[in-house]
Amino acid sequence: SSSGSSTSQRQSSQSPEQQCWRTSSLASPRQLKNYKAFGKIYKAACQGDVTAVQLCLERGKKGVNDRDRNDRTLLHYACAYGHPDIVTLLISWNCDLNLRDSDNSTALIKASQYKQEECATILLKHGADVNATDKNRNTALHYAVWFNNTSMTANLLVHNADITIRNEDNFTPVIVALLKNNECVSQFLDKKAQVPPEADELGR
């Protein structure tokens, strides 16, 4: 019974942010196996088949910015599945880096969700919108911090990712790092990030 009592005490002492943490919009990104492609050229992009994608583009079977039934482009799939050669090819065809899929995600957000850092680096180098938000108002930085991806976080910060954007849970990337108590916290401090007032409620 003392165990149950201590558990209830811990729960009651949690902040509202901590209590709703399990329902965070960051907690359940679409699994890669469920990010399925429809159509040969889109499947080729998932598989990293540069030759097949290039031939389809050269023959005019698909435009570089054409979408499938889920509003996903070749770039979305190349970034989600981690094929930098395809990303480079598509950029050489002047693809739009910031088109949104049915989740309102850009290719950069997909690269961050699925930890495809090389693809993200290419996108950032070519001017992808680092602060684009998805349907839950999460940025690529929110996902990098959620997954404790310190190198991705550093890369996004170098490209001026905004640390003050709040998602639908009202969490900034800084708050996410504090709640997760992960290594990304030090990166924000290194950037002299302003620790938000909410930090006091999180035990800081």
PDB file of N, CA and C in Angstrom, residues 88-167:
ATOM      1  N   THR A  88      19.709  14.049 -54.251  1.00  0.00           N
ATOM      2  CA  THR A  88      20.575  14.867 -55.102  1.00  0.00           C
ATOM      3  C   THR A  88      20.064  14.900 -56.536  1.00  0.00           C
ATOM      4  N   LEU A  89      19.633  13.755 -57.042  1.00  0.00           N
ATOM      5  CA  LEU A  89      19.077  13.688 -58.400  1.00  0.00           C
ATOM      6  C   LEU A  89      17.854  14.595 -58.526  1.00  0.00           C
ATOM      7  N   LEU A  90      16.946  14.499 -57.583  1.00  0.00           N
ATOM      8  CA  LEU A  90      15.713  15.283 -57.644  1.00  0.00           C
ATOM      9  C   LEU A  90      15.999  16.781 -57.569  1.00  0.00           C
ATOM     10  N   ILE A  91      16.973  17.152 -56.759  1.00  0.00           N
ATOM     11  CA  ILE A  91      17.351  18.565 -56.665  1.00  0.00           C
ATOM     12  C   ILE A  91      17.935  19.043 -57.991  1.00  0.00           C
ATOM     13  N   SER A  92      18.677  18.166 -58.669  1.00  0.00           N
ATOM     14  CA  SER A  92      19.226  18.534 -59.982  1.00  0.00           C
ATOM     15  C   SER A  92      18.114  18.755 -61.007  1.00  0.00           C
ATOM     16  N   TRP A  93      16.956  18.179 -60.747  1.00  0.00           N
ATOM     17  CA  TRP A  93      15.776  18.379 -61.589  1.00  0.00           C
ATOM     18  C   TRP A  93      14.906  19.529 -61.054  1.00  0.00           C
ATOM     19  N   ASN A  94      15.463  20.294 -60.146  1.00  0.00           N
ATOM     20  CA  ASN A  94      14.787  21.477 -59.592  1.00  0.00           C
ATOM     21  C   ASN A  94      13.468  21.151 -58.886  1.00  0.00           C
ATOM     22  N   CYS A  95      13.491  20.108 -58.087  1.00  0.00           N
ATOM     23  CA  CYS A  95      12.287  19.772 -57.324  1.00  0.00           C
ATOM     24  C   CYS A  95      12.008  20.845 -56.276  1.00  0.00           C
ATOM     25  N   ASP A  96      10.756  20.943 -55.884  1.00  0.00           N
ATOM     26  CA  ASP A  96      10.357  21.848 -54.803  1.00  0.00           C
ATOM     27  C   ASP A  96      10.683  21.160 -53.477  1.00  0.00           C
ATOM     28  N   LEU A  97      11.529  21.781 -52.679  1.00  0.00           N
ATOM     29  CA  LEU A  97      11.984  21.166 -51.427  1.00  0.00           C
ATOM     30  C   LEU A  97      10.937  21.212 -50.320  1.00  0.00           C
ATOM     31  N   ASN A  98       9.930  22.050 -50.472  1.00  0.00           N
ATOM     32  CA  ASN A  98       9.036  22.327 -49.343  1.00  0.00           C
ATOM     33  C   ASN A  98       7.582  21.919 -49.553  1.00  0.00           C
ATOM     34  N   LEU A  99       7.322  21.029 -50.507  1.00  0.00           N
ATOM     35  CA  LEU A  99       5.955  20.549 -50.698  1.00  0.00           C
ATOM     36  C   LEU A  99       5.517  19.722 -49.495  1.00  0.00           C
ATOM     37  N   ARG A 100       4.214  19.716 -49.214  1.00  0.00           N
ATOM     38  CA  ARG A 100       3.662  19.027 -48.041  1.00  0.00           C
ATOM     39  C   ARG A 100       2.927  17.758 -48.456  1.00  0.00           C
ATOM     40  N   ASP A 101       3.035  16.722 -47.630  1.00  0.00           N
ATOM     41  CA  ASP A 101       2.262  15.502 -47.875  1.00  0.00           C
ATOM     42  C   ASP A 101       0.942  15.572 -47.104  1.00  0.00           C
ATOM     43  N   SER A 102       0.236  14.459 -47.023  1.00  0.00           N
ATOM     44  CA  SER A 102      -1.078  14.456 -46.371  1.00  0.00           C
ATOM     45  C   SER A 102      -0.989  14.703 -44.866  1.00  0.00           C
ATOM     46  N   ASP A 103       0.203  14.581 -44.289  1.00  0.00           N
ATOM     47  CA  ASP A 103       0.418  14.911 -42.873  1.00  0.00           C
ATOM     48  C   ASP A 103       0.922  16.345 -42.718  1.00  0.00           C
ATOM     49  N   ASN A 104       0.937  17.081 -43.838  1.00  0.00           N
ATOM     50  CA  ASN A 104       1.478  18.442 -43.892  1.00  0.00           C
ATOM     51  C   ASN A 104       2.981  18.472 -43.617  1.00  0.00           C
ATOM     52  N   SER A 105       3.642  17.336 -43.827  1.00  0.00           N
ATOM     53  CA  SER A 105       5.082  17.239 -43.587  1.00  0.00           C
ATOM     54  C   SER A 105       5.867  17.575 -44.850  1.00  0.00           C
ATOM     55  N   THR A 106       6.963  18.290 -44.667  1.00  0.00           N
ATOM     56  CA  THR A 106       7.919  18.490 -45.750  1.00  0.00           C
ATOM     57  C   THR A 106       8.906  17.322 -45.755  1.00  0.00           C
ATOM     58  N   ALA A 107       9.719  17.269 -46.796  1.00  0.00           N
ATOM     59  CA  ALA A 107      10.737  16.216 -46.877  1.00  0.00           C
ATOM     60  C   ALA A 107      11.724  16.320 -45.717  1.00  0.00           C
ATOM     61  N   LEU A 108      12.045  17.541 -45.289  1.00  0.00           N
ATOM     62  CA  LEU A 108      12.974  17.711 -44.165  1.00  0.00           C
ATOM     63  C   LEU A 108      12.386  17.141 -42.878  1.00  0.00           C
ATOM     64  N   ILE A 109      11.112  17.354 -42.666  1.00  0.00           N
ATOM     65  CA  ILE A 109      10.464  16.780 -41.480  1.00  0.00           C
ATOM     66  C   ILE A 109      10.519  15.259 -41.534  1.00  0.00           C
ATOM     67  N   LYS A 110      10.296  14.677 -42.721  1.00  0.00           N
ATOM     68  CA  LYS A 110      10.374  13.217 -42.849  1.00  0.00           C
ATOM     69  C   LYS A 110      11.799  12.738 -42.558  1.00  0.00           C
ATOM     70  N   ALA A 111      12.784  13.452 -43.050  1.00  0.00           N
ATOM     71  CA  ALA A 111      14.176  13.063 -42.805  1.00  0.00           C
ATOM     72  C   ALA A 111      14.487  13.087 -41.313  1.00  0.00           C
ATOM     73  N   SER A 112      13.945  14.064 -40.604  1.00  0.00           N
ATOM     74  CA  SER A 112      14.177  14.155 -39.164  1.00  0.00           C
ATOM     75  C   SER A 112      13.422  13.061 -38.414  1.00  0.00           C
ATOM     76  N   GLN A 113      12.175  12.819 -38.794  1.00  0.00           N
ATOM     77  CA  GLN A 113      11.378  11.767 -38.147  1.00  0.00           C
ATOM     78  C   GLN A 113      12.048  10.408 -38.259  1.00  0.00           C
ATOM     79  N   TYR A 114      12.629  10.138 -39.427  1.00  0.00           N
ATOM     80  CA  TYR A 114      13.200   8.811 -39.677  1.00  0.00           C
ATOM     81  C   TYR A 114      14.725   8.800 -39.561  1.00  0.00           C
ATOM     82  N   LYS A 115      15.260   9.879 -38.985  1.00  0.00           N
ATOM     83  CA  LYS A 115      16.687   9.944 -38.624  1.00  0.00           C
ATOM     84  C   LYS A 115      17.602   9.772 -39.835  1.00  0.00           C
ATOM     85  N   GLN A 116      17.236  10.387 -40.942  1.00  0.00           N
ATOM     86  CA  GLN A 116      18.025  10.313 -42.177  1.00  0.00           C
ATOM     87  C   GLN A 116      18.849  11.595 -42.305  1.00  0.00           C
ATOM     88  N   GLU A 117      19.951  11.608 -41.573  1.00  0.00           N
ATOM     89  CA  GLU A 117      20.694  12.860 -41.435  1.00  0.00           C
ATOM     90  C   GLU A 117      21.369  13.313 -42.727  1.00  0.00           C
ATOM     91  N   GLU A 118      21.871  12.373 -43.518  1.00  0.00           N
ATOM     92  CA  GLU A 118      22.543  12.772 -44.755  1.00  0.00           C
ATOM     93  C   GLU A 118      21.561  13.458 -45.702  1.00  0.00           C
ATOM     94  N   CYS A 119      20.356  12.930 -45.763  1.00  0.00           N
ATOM     95  CA  CYS A 119      19.323  13.553 -46.601  1.00  0.00           C
ATOM     96  C   CYS A 119      18.975  14.936 -46.068  1.00  0.00           C
ATOM     97  N   ALA A 120      18.859  15.059 -44.762  1.00  0.00           N
ATOM     98  CA  ALA A 120      18.540  16.352 -44.152  1.00  0.00           C
ATOM     99  C   ALA A 120      19.629  17.373 -44.454  1.00  0.00           C
ATOM    100  N   THR A 121      20.881  16.948 -44.399  1.00  0.00           N
ATOM    101  CA  THR A 121      22.000  17.848 -44.666  1.00  0.00           C
ATOM    102  C   THR A 121      21.931  18.401 -46.084  1.00  0.00           C
ATOM    103  N   ILE A 122      21.612  17.537 -47.040  1.00  0.00           N
ATOM    104  CA  ILE A 122      21.495  17.972 -48.436  1.00  0.00           C
ATOM    105  C   ILE A 122      20.362  18.984 -48.583  1.00  0.00           C
ATOM    106  N   LEU A 123      19.231  18.692 -47.969  1.00  0.00           N
ATOM    107  CA  LEU A 123      18.089  19.606 -48.047  1.00  0.00           C
ATOM    108  C   LEU A 123      18.427  20.968 -47.456  1.00  0.00           C
ATOM    109  N   LEU A 124      19.062  20.965 -46.292  1.00  0.00           N
ATOM    110  CA  LEU A 124      19.418  22.221 -45.631  1.00  0.00           C
ATOM    111  C   LEU A 124      20.418  23.017 -46.466  1.00  0.00           C
ATOM    112  N   LYS A 125      21.362  22.317 -47.046  1.00  0.00           N
ATOM    113  CA  LYS A 125      22.370  22.964 -47.892  1.00  0.00           C
ATOM    114  C   LYS A 125      21.724  23.680 -49.071  1.00  0.00           C
ATOM    115  N   HIS A 126      20.613  23.122 -49.549  1.00  0.00           N
ATOM    116  CA  HIS A 126      19.947  23.695 -50.721  1.00  0.00           C
ATOM    117  C   HIS A 126      18.762  24.591 -50.359  1.00  0.00           C
ATOM    118  N   GLY A 127      18.651  24.940 -49.084  1.00  0.00           N
ATOM    119  CA  GLY A 127      17.691  25.965 -48.697  1.00  0.00           C
ATOM    120  C   GLY A 127      16.306  25.507 -48.296  1.00  0.00           C
ATOM    121  N   ALA A 128      16.159  24.255 -47.878  1.00  0.00           N
ATOM    122  CA  ALA A 128      14.850  23.789 -47.407  1.00  0.00           C
ATOM    123  C   ALA A 128      14.408  24.607 -46.197  1.00  0.00           C
ATOM    124  N   ASP A 129      13.109  24.776 -46.057  1.00  0.00           N
ATOM    125  CA  ASP A 129      12.550  25.546 -44.940  1.00  0.00           C
ATOM    126  C   ASP A 129      12.761  24.788 -43.632  1.00  0.00           C
ATOM    127  N   VAL A 130      13.673  25.272 -42.815  1.00  0.00           N
ATOM    128  CA  VAL A 130      14.043  24.572 -41.581  1.00  0.00           C
ATOM    129  C   VAL A 130      12.943  24.664 -40.524  1.00  0.00           C
ATOM    130  N   ASN A 131      12.063  25.646 -40.658  1.00  0.00           N
ATOM    131  CA  ASN A 131      11.038  25.863 -39.630  1.00  0.00           C
ATOM    132  C   ASN A 131       9.625  25.485 -40.070  1.00  0.00           C
ATOM    133  N   ALA A 132       9.510  24.727 -41.142  1.00  0.00           N
ATOM    134  CA  ALA A 132       8.192  24.249 -41.569  1.00  0.00           C
ATOM    135  C   ALA A 132       7.598  23.363 -40.479  1.00  0.00           C
ATOM    136  N   THR A 133       6.271  23.406 -40.331  1.00  0.00           N
ATOM    137  CA  THR A 133       5.594  22.600 -39.315  1.00  0.00           C
ATOM    138  C   THR A 133       4.618  21.630 -39.965  1.00  0.00           C
ATOM    139  N   ASP A 134       4.423  20.478 -39.317  1.00  0.00           N
ATOM    140  CA  ASP A 134       3.489  19.480 -39.841  1.00  0.00           C
ATOM    141  C   ASP A 134       2.093  19.695 -39.256  1.00  0.00           C
ATOM    142  N   LYS A 135       1.213  18.731 -39.425  1.00  0.00           N
ATOM    143  CA  LYS A 135      -0.181  18.901 -38.991  1.00  0.00           C
ATOM    144  C   LYS A 135      -0.304  19.084 -37.479  1.00  0.00           C
ATOM    145  N   ASN A 136       0.707  18.635 -36.738  1.00  0.00           N
ATOM    146  CA  ASN A 136       0.713  18.803 -35.279  1.00  0.00           C
ATOM    147  C   ASN A 136       1.574  19.984 -34.838  1.00  0.00           C
ATOM    148  N   ARG A 137       1.977  20.775 -35.825  1.00  0.00           N
ATOM    149  CA  ARG A 137       2.814  21.963 -35.620  1.00  0.00           C
ATOM    150  C   ARG A 137       4.209  21.617 -35.095  1.00  0.00           C
ATOM    151  N   ASN A 138       4.652  20.397 -35.351  1.00  0.00           N
ATOM    152  CA  ASN A 138       6.026  20.021 -35.010  1.00  0.00           C
ATOM    153  C   ASN A 138       6.959  20.387 -36.156  1.00  0.00           C
ATOM    154  N   THR A 139       8.145  20.867 -35.794  1.00  0.00           N
ATOM    155  CA  THR A 139       9.189  21.139 -36.779  1.00  0.00           C
ATOM    156  C   THR A 139      10.166  19.962 -36.831  1.00  0.00           C
ATOM    157  N   ALA A 140      11.082  20.028 -37.787  1.00  0.00           N
ATOM    158  CA  ALA A 140      12.135  19.011 -37.854  1.00  0.00           C
ATOM    159  C   ALA A 140      12.923  18.986 -36.545  1.00  0.00           C
ATOM    160  N   LEU A 141      13.099  20.161 -35.927  1.00  0.00           N
ATOM    161  CA  LEU A 141      13.846  20.239 -34.669  1.00  0.00           C
ATOM    162  C   LEU A 141      13.103  19.541 -33.532  1.00  0.00           C
ATOM    163  N   HIS A 142      11.796  19.683 -33.473  1.00  0.00           N
ATOM    164  CA  HIS A 142      11.024  18.957 -32.456  1.00  0.00           C
ATOM    165  C   HIS A 142      11.325  17.456 -32.522  1.00  0.00           C
ATOM    166  N   TYR A 143      11.317  16.902 -33.740  1.00  0.00           N
ATOM    167  CA  TYR A 143      11.532  15.458 -33.882  1.00  0.00           C
ATOM    168  C   TYR A 143      12.977  15.071 -33.572  1.00  0.00           C
ATOM    169  N   ALA A 144      13.928  15.897 -33.992  1.00  0.00           N
ATOM    170  CA  ALA A 144      15.334  15.595 -33.709  1.00  0.00           C
ATOM    171  C   ALA A 144      15.573  15.529 -32.201  1.00  0.00           C
ATOM    172  N   VAL A 145      14.976  16.470 -31.473  1.00  0.00           N
ATOM    173  CA  VAL A 145      15.126  16.498 -30.014  1.00  0.00           C
ATOM    174  C   VAL A 145      14.402  15.317 -29.379  1.00  0.00           C
ATOM    175  N   TRP A 146      13.192  15.025 -29.854  1.00  0.00           N
ATOM    176  CA  TRP A 146      12.416  13.905 -29.308  1.00  0.00           C
ATOM    177  C   TRP A 146      13.216  12.610 -29.380  1.00  0.00           C
ATOM    178  N   PHE A 147      13.920  12.401 -30.497  1.00  0.00           N
ATOM    179  CA  PHE A 147      14.693  11.175 -30.679  1.00  0.00           C
ATOM    180  C   PHE A 147      16.115  11.286 -30.132  1.00  0.00           C
ATOM    181  N   ASN A 148      16.403  12.389 -29.424  1.00  0.00           N
ATOM    182  CA  ASN A 148      17.730  12.601 -28.841  1.00  0.00           C
ATOM    183  C   ASN A 148      18.825  12.498 -29.900  1.00  0.00           C
ATOM    184  N   ASN A 149      18.519  13.009 -31.083  1.00  0.00           N
ATOM    185  CA  ASN A 149      19.463  12.975 -32.196  1.00  0.00           C
ATOM    186  C   ASN A 149      20.299  14.253 -32.135  1.00  0.00           C
ATOM    187  N   THR A 150      21.404  14.165 -31.403  1.00  0.00           N
ATOM    188  CA  THR A 150      22.193  15.370 -31.133  1.00  0.00           C
ATOM    189  C   THR A 150      22.844  15.943 -32.390  1.00  0.00           C
ATOM    190  N   SER A 151      23.293  15.085 -33.294  1.00  0.00           N
ATOM    191  CA  SER A 151      23.940  15.593 -34.505  1.00  0.00           C
ATOM    192  C   SER A 151      22.926  16.265 -35.425  1.00  0.00           C
ATOM    193  N   MET A 152      21.732  15.688 -35.550  1.00  0.00           N
ATOM    194  CA  MET A 152      20.675  16.311 -36.349  1.00  0.00           C
ATOM    195  C   MET A 152      20.263  17.637 -35.721  1.00  0.00           C
ATOM    196  N   THR A 153      20.147  17.642 -34.396  1.00  0.00           N
ATOM    197  CA  THR A 153      19.787  18.869 -33.686  1.00  0.00           C
ATOM    198  C   THR A 153      20.812  19.962 -33.955  1.00  0.00           C
ATOM    199  N   ALA A 154      22.088  19.613 -33.855  1.00  0.00           N
ATOM    200  CA  ALA A 154      23.153  20.586 -34.100  1.00  0.00           C
ATOM    201  C   ALA A 154      23.080  21.126 -35.524  1.00  0.00           C
ATOM    202  N   ASN A 155      22.835  20.247 -36.475  1.00  0.00           N
ATOM    203  CA  ASN A 155      22.748  20.638 -37.882  1.00  0.00           C
ATOM    204  C   ASN A 155      21.597  21.614 -38.107  1.00  0.00           C
ATOM    205  N   LEU A 156      20.459  21.323 -37.508  1.00  0.00           N
ATOM    206  CA  LEU A 156      19.299  22.204 -37.656  1.00  0.00           C
ATOM    207  C   LEU A 156      19.540  23.557 -36.992  1.00  0.00           C
ATOM    208  N   LEU A 157      20.192  23.548 -35.833  1.00  0.00           N
ATOM    209  CA  LEU A 157      20.480  24.804 -35.136  1.00  0.00           C
ATOM    210  C   LEU A 157      21.443  25.672 -35.938  1.00  0.00           C
ATOM    211  N   VAL A 158      22.425  25.045 -36.563  1.00  0.00           N
ATOM    212  CA  VAL A 158      23.372  25.781 -37.411  1.00  0.00           C
ATOM    213  C   VAL A 158      22.634  26.485 -38.550  1.00  0.00           C
ATOM    214  N   HIS A 159      21.559  25.851 -39.010  1.00  0.00           N
ATOM    215  CA  HIS A 159      20.763  26.427 -40.100  1.00  0.00           C
ATOM    216  C   HIS A 159      19.588  27.257 -39.570  1.00  0.00           C
ATOM    217  N   ASN A 160      19.764  27.758 -38.347  1.00  0.00           N
ATOM    218  CA  ASN A 160      18.833  28.730 -37.759  1.00  0.00           C
ATOM    219  C   ASN A 160      17.434  28.187 -37.487  1.00  0.00           C
ATOM    220  N   ALA A 161      17.364  26.950 -37.041  1.00  0.00           N
ATOM    221  CA  ALA A 161      16.076  26.409 -36.609  1.00  0.00           C
ATOM    222  C   ALA A 161      15.566  27.222 -35.420  1.00  0.00           C
ATOM    223  N   ASP A 162      14.288  27.541 -35.443  1.00  0.00           N
ATOM    224  CA  ASP A 162      13.663  28.361 -34.404  1.00  0.00           C
ATOM    225  C   ASP A 162      13.341  27.489 -33.187  1.00  0.00           C
ATOM    226  N   ILE A 163      13.930  27.819 -32.050  1.00  0.00           N
ATOM    227  CA  ILE A 163      13.724  27.017 -30.838  1.00  0.00           C
ATOM    228  C   ILE A 163      12.487  27.449 -30.056  1.00  0.00           C
ATOM    229  N   THR A 164      11.773  28.460 -30.562  1.00  0.00           N
ATOM    230  CA  THR A 164      10.622  28.990 -29.818  1.00  0.00           C
ATOM    231  C   THR A 164       9.277  28.539 -30.386  1.00  0.00           C
ATOM    232  N   ILE A 165       9.277  27.784 -31.489  1.00  0.00           N
ATOM    233  CA  ILE A 165       8.013  27.348 -32.100  1.00  0.00           C
ATOM    234  C   ILE A 165       7.331  26.321 -31.202  1.00  0.00           C
ATOM    235  N   ARG A 166       6.051  26.540 -30.939  1.00  0.00           N
ATOM    236  CA  ARG A 166       5.280  25.632 -30.082  1.00  0.00           C
ATOM    237  C   ARG A 166       4.405  24.715 -30.929  1.00  0.00           C
ATOM    238  N   ASN A 167       4.409  23.427 -30.578  1.00  0.00           N
ATOM    239  CA  ASN A 167       3.553  22.484 -31.289  1.00  0.00           C
ATOM    240  C   ASN A 167       2.157  22.481 -30.669  1.00  0.00           C
TER     241      ASN A 167
END
